Short mmCIF file of C-alpha atoms and ligand atoms in Angstrom, two decimals:
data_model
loop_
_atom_site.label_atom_id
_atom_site.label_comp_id
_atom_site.label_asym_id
_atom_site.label_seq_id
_atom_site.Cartn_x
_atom_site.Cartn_y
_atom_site.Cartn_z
CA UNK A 1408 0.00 0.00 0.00
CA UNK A 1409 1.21 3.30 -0.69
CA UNK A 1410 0.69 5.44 2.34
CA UNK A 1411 3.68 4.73 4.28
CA UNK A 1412 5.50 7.66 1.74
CA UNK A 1413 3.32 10.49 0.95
CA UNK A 1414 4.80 12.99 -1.49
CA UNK A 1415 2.78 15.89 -0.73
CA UNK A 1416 4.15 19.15 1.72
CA UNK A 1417 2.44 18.94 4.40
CA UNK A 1418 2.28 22.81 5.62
CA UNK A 1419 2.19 21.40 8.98
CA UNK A 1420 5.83 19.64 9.16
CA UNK A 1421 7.48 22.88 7.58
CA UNK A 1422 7.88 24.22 10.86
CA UNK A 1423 9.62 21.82 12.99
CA UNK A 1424 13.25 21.46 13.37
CA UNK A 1425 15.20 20.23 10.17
CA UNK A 1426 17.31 16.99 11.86
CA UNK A 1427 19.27 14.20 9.95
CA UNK A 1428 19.86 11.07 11.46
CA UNK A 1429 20.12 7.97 9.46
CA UNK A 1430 17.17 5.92 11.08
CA UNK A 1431 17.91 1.92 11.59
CA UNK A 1432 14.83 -0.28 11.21
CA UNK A 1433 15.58 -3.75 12.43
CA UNK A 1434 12.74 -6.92 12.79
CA UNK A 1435 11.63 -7.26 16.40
CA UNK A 1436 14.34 -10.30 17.55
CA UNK A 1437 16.92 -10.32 20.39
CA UNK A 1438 19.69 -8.33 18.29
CA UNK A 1439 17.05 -5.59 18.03
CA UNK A 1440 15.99 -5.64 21.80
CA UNK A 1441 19.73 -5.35 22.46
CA UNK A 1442 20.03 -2.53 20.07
CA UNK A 1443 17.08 -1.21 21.28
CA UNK A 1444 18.23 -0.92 25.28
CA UNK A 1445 21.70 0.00 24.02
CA UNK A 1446 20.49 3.19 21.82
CA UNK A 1447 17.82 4.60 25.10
CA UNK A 1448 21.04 4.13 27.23
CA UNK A 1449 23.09 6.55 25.21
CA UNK A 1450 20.18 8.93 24.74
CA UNK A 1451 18.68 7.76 21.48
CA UNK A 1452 14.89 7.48 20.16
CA UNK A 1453 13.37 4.37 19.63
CA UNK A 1454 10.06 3.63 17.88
CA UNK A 1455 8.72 0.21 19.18
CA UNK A 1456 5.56 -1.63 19.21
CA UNK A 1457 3.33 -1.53 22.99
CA UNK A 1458 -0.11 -3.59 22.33
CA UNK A 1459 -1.84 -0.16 22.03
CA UNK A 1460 -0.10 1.97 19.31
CA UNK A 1461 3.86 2.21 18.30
CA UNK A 1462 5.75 4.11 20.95
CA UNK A 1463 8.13 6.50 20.56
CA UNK A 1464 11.07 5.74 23.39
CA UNK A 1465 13.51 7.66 25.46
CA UNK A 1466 15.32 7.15 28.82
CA UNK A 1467 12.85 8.77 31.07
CA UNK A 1468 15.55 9.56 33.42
CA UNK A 1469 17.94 11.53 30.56
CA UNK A 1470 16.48 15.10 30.46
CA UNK A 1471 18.66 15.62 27.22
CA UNK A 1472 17.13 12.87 25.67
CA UNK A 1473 13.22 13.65 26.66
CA UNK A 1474 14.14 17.37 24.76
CA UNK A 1475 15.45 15.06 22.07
CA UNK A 1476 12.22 13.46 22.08
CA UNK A 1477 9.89 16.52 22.22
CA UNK A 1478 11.70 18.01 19.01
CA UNK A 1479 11.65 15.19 16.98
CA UNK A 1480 7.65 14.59 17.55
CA UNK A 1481 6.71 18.66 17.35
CA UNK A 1482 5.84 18.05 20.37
CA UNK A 1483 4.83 21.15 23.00
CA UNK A 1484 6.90 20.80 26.12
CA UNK A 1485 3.49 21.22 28.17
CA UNK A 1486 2.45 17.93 27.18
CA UNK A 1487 3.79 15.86 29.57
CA UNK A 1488 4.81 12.30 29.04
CA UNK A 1489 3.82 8.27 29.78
CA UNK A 1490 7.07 6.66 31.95
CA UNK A 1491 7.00 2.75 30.70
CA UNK A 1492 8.01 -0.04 33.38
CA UNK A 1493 8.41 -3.68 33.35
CA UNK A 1494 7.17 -4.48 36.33
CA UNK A 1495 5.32 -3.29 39.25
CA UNK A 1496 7.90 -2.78 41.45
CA UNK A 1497 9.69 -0.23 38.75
CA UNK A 1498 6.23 1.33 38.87
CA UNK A 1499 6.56 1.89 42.94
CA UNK A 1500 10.19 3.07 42.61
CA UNK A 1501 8.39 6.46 40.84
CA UNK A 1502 5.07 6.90 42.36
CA UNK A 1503 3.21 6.35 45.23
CA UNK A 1504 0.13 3.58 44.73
CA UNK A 1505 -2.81 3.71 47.21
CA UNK A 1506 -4.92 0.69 47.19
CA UNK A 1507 -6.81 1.23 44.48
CA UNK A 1508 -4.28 2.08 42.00
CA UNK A 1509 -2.52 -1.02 43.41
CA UNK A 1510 -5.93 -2.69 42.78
CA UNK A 1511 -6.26 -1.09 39.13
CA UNK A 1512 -2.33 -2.12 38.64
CA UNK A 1513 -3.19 -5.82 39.78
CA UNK A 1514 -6.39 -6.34 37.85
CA UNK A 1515 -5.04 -4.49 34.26
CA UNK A 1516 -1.42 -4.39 33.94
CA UNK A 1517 0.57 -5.35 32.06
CA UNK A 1518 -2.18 -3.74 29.74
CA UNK A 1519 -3.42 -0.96 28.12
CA UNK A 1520 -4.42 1.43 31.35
CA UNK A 1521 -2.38 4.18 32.16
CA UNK A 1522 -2.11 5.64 35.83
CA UNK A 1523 -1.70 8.83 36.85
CA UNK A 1524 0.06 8.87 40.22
CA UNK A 1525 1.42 10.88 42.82
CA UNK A 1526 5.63 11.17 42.28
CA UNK A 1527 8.17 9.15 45.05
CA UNK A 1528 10.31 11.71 46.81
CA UNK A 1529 13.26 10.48 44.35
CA UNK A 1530 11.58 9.62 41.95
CA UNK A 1531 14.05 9.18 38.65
CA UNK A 1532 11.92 10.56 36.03
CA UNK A 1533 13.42 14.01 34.70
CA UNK A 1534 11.04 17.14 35.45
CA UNK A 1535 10.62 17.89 31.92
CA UNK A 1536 8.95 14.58 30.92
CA UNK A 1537 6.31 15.37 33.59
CA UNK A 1538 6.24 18.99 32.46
CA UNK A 1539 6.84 20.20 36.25
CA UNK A 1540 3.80 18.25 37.91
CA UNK A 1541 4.09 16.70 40.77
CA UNK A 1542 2.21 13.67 39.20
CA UNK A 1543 3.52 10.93 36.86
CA UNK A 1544 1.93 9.09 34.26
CA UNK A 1545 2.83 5.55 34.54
CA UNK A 1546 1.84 2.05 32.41
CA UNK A 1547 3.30 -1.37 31.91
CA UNK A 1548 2.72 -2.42 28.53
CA UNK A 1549 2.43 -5.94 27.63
CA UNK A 1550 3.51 -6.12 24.35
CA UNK A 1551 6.15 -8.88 24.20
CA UNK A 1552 8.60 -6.59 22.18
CA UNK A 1553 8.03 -3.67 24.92
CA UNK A 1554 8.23 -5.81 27.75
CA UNK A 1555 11.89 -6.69 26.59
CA UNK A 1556 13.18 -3.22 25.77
CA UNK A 1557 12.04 -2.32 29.21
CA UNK A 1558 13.66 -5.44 31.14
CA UNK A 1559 17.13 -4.98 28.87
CA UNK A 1560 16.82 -1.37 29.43
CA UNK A 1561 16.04 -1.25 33.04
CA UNK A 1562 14.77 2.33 33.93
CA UNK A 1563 11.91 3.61 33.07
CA UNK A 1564 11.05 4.78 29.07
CA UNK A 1565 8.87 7.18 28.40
CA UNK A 1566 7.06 7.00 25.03
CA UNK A 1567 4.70 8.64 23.27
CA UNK A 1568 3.20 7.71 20.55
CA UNK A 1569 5.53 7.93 17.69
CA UNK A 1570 4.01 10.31 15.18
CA UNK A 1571 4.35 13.38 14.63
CA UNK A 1572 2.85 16.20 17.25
CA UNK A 1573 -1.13 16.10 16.24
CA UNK A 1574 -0.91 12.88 13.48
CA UNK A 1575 -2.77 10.30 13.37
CA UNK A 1576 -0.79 7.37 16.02
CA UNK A 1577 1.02 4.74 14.42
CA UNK A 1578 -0.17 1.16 14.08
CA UNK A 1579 2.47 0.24 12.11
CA UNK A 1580 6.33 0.24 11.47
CA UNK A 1581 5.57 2.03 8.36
CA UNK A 1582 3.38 4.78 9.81
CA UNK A 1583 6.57 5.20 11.92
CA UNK A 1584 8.86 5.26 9.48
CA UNK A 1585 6.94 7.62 6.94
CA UNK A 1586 6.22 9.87 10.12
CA UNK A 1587 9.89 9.82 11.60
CA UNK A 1588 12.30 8.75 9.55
CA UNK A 1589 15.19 10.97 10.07
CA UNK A 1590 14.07 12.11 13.13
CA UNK A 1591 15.27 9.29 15.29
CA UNK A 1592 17.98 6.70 15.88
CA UNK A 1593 16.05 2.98 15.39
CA UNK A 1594 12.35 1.70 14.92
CA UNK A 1595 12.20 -1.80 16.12
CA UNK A 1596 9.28 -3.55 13.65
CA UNK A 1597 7.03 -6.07 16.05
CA UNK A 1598 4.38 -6.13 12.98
CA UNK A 1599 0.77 -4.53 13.34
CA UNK A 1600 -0.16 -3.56 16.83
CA UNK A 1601 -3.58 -5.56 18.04
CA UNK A 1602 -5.41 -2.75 19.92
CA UNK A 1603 -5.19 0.05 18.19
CA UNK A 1604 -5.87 2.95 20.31
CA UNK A 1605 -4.12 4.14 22.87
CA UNK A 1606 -3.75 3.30 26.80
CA UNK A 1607 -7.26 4.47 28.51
CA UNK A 1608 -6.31 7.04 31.20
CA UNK A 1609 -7.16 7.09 35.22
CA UNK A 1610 -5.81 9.99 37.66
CA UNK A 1611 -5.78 8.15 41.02
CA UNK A 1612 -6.98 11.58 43.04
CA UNK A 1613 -9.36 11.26 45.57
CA UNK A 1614 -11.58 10.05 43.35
CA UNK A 1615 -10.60 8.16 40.00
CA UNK A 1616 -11.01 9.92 37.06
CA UNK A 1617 -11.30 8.59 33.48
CA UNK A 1618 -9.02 11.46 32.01
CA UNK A 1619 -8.55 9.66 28.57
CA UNK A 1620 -10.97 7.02 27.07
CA UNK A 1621 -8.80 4.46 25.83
CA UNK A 1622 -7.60 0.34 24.82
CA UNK A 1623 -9.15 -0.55 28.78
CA UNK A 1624 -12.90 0.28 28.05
CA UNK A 1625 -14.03 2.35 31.07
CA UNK A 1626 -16.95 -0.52 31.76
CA UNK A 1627 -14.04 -3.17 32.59
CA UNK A 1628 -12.84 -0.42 34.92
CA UNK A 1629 -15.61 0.56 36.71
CA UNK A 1630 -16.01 -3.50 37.85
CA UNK A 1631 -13.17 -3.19 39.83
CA UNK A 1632 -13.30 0.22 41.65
CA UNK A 1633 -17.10 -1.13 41.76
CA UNK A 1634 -18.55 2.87 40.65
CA UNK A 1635 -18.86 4.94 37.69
CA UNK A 1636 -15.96 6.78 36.86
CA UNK A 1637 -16.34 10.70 35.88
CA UNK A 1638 -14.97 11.74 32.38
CA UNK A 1639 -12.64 14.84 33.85
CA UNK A 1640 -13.79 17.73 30.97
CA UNK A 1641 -11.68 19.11 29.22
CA UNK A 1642 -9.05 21.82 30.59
CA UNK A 1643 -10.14 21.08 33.93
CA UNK A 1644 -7.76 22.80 36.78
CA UNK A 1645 -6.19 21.62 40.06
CA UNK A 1646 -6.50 24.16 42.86
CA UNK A 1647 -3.14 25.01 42.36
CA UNK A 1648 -3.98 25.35 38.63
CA UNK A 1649 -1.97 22.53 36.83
CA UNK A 1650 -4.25 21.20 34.17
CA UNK A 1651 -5.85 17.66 35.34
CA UNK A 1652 -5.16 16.32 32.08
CA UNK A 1653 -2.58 18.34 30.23
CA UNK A 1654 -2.17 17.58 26.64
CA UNK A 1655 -5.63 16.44 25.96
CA UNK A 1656 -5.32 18.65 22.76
CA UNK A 1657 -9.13 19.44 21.44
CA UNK A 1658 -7.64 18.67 17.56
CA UNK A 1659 -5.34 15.82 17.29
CA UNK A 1660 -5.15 12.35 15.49
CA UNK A 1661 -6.04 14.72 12.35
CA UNK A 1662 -5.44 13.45 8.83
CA UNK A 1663 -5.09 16.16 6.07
CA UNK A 1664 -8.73 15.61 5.22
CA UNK A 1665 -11.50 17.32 7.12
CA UNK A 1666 -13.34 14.38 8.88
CA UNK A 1667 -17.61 14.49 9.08
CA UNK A 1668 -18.77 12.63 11.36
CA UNK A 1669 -22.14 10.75 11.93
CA UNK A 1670 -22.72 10.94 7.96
CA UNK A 1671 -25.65 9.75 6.37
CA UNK A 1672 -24.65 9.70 3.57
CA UNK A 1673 -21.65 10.22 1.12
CA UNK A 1674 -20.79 13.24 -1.36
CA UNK A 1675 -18.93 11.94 -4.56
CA UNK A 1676 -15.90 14.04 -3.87
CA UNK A 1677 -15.46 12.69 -0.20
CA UNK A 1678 -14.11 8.94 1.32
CA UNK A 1679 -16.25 7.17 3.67
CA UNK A 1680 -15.25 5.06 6.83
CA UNK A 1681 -17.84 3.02 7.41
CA UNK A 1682 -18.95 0.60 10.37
CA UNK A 1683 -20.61 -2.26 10.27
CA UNK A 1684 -23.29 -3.30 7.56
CA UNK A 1685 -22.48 0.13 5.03
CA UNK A 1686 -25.80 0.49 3.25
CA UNK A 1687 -25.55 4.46 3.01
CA UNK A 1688 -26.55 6.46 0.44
CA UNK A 1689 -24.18 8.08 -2.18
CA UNK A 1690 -21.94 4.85 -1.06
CA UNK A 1691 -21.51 3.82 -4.86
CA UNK A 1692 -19.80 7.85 -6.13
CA UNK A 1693 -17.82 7.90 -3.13
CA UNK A 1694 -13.59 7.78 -4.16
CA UNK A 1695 -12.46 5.27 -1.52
CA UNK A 1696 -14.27 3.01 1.12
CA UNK A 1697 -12.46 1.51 3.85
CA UNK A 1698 -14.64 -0.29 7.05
CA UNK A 1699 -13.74 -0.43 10.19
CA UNK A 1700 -15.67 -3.64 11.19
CA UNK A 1701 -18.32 -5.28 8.41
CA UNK A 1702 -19.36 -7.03 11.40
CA UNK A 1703 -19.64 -4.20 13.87
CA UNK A 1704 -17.06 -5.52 16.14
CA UNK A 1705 -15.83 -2.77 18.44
CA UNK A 1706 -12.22 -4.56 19.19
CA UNK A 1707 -11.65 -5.05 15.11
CA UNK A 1708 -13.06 -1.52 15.01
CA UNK A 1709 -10.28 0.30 17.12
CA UNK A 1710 -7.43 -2.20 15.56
CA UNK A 1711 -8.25 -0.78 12.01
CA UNK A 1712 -8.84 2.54 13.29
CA UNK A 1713 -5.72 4.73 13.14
CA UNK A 1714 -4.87 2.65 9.56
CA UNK A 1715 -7.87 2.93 7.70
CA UNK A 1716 -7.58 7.02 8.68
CA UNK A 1717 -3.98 7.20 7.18
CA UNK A 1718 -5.06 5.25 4.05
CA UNK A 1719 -8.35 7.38 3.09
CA UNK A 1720 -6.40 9.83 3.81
CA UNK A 1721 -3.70 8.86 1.29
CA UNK A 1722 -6.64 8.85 -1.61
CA UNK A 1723 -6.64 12.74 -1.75
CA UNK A 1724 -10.20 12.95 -1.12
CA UNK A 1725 -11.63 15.92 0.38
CA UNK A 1726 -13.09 14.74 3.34
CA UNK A 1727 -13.83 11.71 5.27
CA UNK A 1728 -17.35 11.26 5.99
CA UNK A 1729 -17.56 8.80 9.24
CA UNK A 1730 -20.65 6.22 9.84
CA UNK A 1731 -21.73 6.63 13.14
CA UNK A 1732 -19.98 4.12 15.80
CA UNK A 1733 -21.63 2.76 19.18
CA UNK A 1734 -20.24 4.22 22.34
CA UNK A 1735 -20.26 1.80 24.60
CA UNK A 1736 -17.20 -0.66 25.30
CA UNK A 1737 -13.90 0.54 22.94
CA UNK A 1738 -16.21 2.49 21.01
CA UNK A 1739 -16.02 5.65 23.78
CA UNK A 1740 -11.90 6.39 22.80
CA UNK A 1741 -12.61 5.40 19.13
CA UNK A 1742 -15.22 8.20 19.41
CA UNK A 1743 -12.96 10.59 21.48
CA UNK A 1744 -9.87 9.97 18.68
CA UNK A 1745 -13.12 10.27 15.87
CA UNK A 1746 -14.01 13.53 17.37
CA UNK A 1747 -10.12 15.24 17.63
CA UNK A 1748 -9.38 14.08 14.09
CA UNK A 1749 -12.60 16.09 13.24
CA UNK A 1750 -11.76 19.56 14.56
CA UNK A 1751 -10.31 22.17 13.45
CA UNK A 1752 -9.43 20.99 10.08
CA UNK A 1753 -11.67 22.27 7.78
O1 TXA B 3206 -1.07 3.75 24.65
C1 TXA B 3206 -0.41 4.71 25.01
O2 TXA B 3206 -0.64 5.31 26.08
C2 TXA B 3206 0.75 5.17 24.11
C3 TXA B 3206 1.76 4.02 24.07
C4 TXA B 3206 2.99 4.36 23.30
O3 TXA B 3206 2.08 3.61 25.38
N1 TXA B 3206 1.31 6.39 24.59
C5 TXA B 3206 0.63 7.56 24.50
O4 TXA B 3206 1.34 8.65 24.95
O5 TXA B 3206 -0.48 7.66 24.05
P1 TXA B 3206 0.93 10.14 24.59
O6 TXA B 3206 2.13 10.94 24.96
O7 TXA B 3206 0.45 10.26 23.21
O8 TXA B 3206 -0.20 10.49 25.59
C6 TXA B 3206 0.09 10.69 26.96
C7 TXA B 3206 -0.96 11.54 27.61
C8 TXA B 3206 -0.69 13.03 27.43
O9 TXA B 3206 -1.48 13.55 26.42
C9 TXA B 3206 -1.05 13.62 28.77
O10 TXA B 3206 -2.29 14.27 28.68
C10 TXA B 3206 -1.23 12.46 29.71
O11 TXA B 3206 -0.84 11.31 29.02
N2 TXA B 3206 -0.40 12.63 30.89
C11 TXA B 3206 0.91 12.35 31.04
N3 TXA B 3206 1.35 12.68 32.26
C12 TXA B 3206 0.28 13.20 32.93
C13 TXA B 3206 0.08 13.70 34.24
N4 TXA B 3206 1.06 13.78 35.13
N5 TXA B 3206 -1.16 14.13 34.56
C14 TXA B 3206 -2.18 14.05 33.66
N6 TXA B 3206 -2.06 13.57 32.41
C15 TXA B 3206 -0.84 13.14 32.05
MG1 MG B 3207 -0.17 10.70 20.87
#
């Protein structure tokens, strides 16, 4: 498929910093994990596969290599950043777990949940990848190929997702590559990721808040902490004024096209994403149809997600019109990621 290497400018990449580096892409065996823990140790970036979406890598505890990080995505320095551990003691060495973040940890991880957590008096994680809170985002992935970076490695990695600042995530090597290439040190290839959005995220205040609809739908959630977890809005405050969750950027995951969602039908000049059985008028003019899940699966739904986005994309079409998706289950961050990708971009 072509849309790994897109030949049109793309007015937002002009303005980030021009960098050079010959970028090594090696198949996801031991060489690479050895390459892999050897290149964070010296302060180099490393695209790898978590079970979510490709991550983009850096010692959490280098401060030169988190800036390295931050310019090579775009990325605003505000946003702060996930610390990756292989294990749950790694995860206590940082932050401080009250019982039900220990209960959350024991029930999901290794998984696709993300904590947000109050930071150990030393804890190792440089200021700037927390952008100054006294908080730290924390997961343990448990993607094979991440689980072994992290064990070789041995301190904490934090990792975004590796795209560009405001792209669409990687599912894929190739997204990596055609976002990246040049802009870091290694991408370690683990094939296609299998969930497809990102970690769901909890802040473990006083009470737990879903700050980030995610991989972990928020029903599995709420079965453990046995109540219904409040969505934190949007550019919600601490008393002291720190943003709750920072980074939760109203336009993001955008392709080039403008993205209509809910669509009822199709206009000839646009691309549709459908879901589930596609009987939608104007289906038959429309350039390029990609579906999420035929079947209306939610879990196939999110897997294809970020993909079938970069590939309707690809066809040049004006706009993506998007069948409407459930929300319930995996279907709440695939409509969160649905609605970023639509704003703004017209
Ligand atoms: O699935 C994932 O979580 C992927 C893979 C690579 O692990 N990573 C990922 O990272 O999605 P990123 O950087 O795209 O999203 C991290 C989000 C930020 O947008 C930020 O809002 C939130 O985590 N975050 C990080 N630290 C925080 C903190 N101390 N308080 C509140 N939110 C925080
Ligand atoms: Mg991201």
């Amino acid at each position: 498929m072509g849309f790994a290497h897109c030949k049109e400018p793309d007015q937002r990449i002009s303005s980030l910093v021009k960098l050079d580096l010959k970028t090594q892409i090696l198949p996801a065996n031991e060489a690479a994990i050895t390459a892999a823990a050897d290149c964070l140790a010296d302060g180099g970036l490393v695209g790898f596969p978590t079970e979510t979406v490709y991550g983009l890598g850096a010692d959490a505890t280098n401060a030169q290599a988190v800036a390295r990080l931050y310019q090579a995505k775009g990325r605003p320095a505000f946003n702060p950043l996930i610390a990756h551990v292989a294990d749950i003691a790694s995860a206590r060495a940082i932050a401080r777990l009250d019982r039900l973040a220990e209960a959350l940890a024991e029930a999901f991880w290794p998984g696709p949940l993300t904590l947000v957590l109050p930071k150990t008096e030393d804890c190792a994680v440089a200021e700037l990848a927390t952008a100054g809170l006294d908080t730290v985002a924390i997961r343990i992935p448990a993607h094979p190929v991440a689980r072994n970076i992290l064990r070789a490695f041995g301190r904490p990695v934090v990792a975004p997702s590796a795209n560009l600042s405001g792209h669409v995530s990687p599912t894929t090597a190739a997204h990596v590559e055609s976002d990246l290439a040049g802009r870091i040190d290694l991408i370690v290839d683990g094939g296609p990721v299998a969930v497809g959005v990102e970690s769901t995220i909890i802040g473990c205040f006083e009470a737990p808040m879903l700050l980030r609809p995610g991989g972990l739908p928020r029903e599995a959630i709420e079965r453990v902490i046995d109540h219904q977890l409040v969505r934190v809005p949007e550019h919600t405050a601490t008393d002291t004024g720190a943003p709750l969750a920072p980074g939760m950027l109203a336009s993001h995951y955008a392709p080039r096209a403008s993205v209509r969602l809910n669509a009822e039908h199709v206009d000839a000049d646009e691309a549709l994403l459908a879901f589930g059985a596609a009987n939608i008028s104007g289906i038959t003019g429309s350039r390029a149809v990609m579906n999420l899940s035929p079947s209306g699966d939610l879990t196939e739904a999110a897997a294809n997600l970020f993909g079938h986005l970069r590939t309707l994309d690809q066809t040049g079409a004006r706009s993506i019109a998007v069948m409407p998706v459930p929300h319930h289950g995996l279907g709440e961050a695939i409509n969160d990621r649905l609605r970023r990708a639509a704003v703004g971009r017209e």
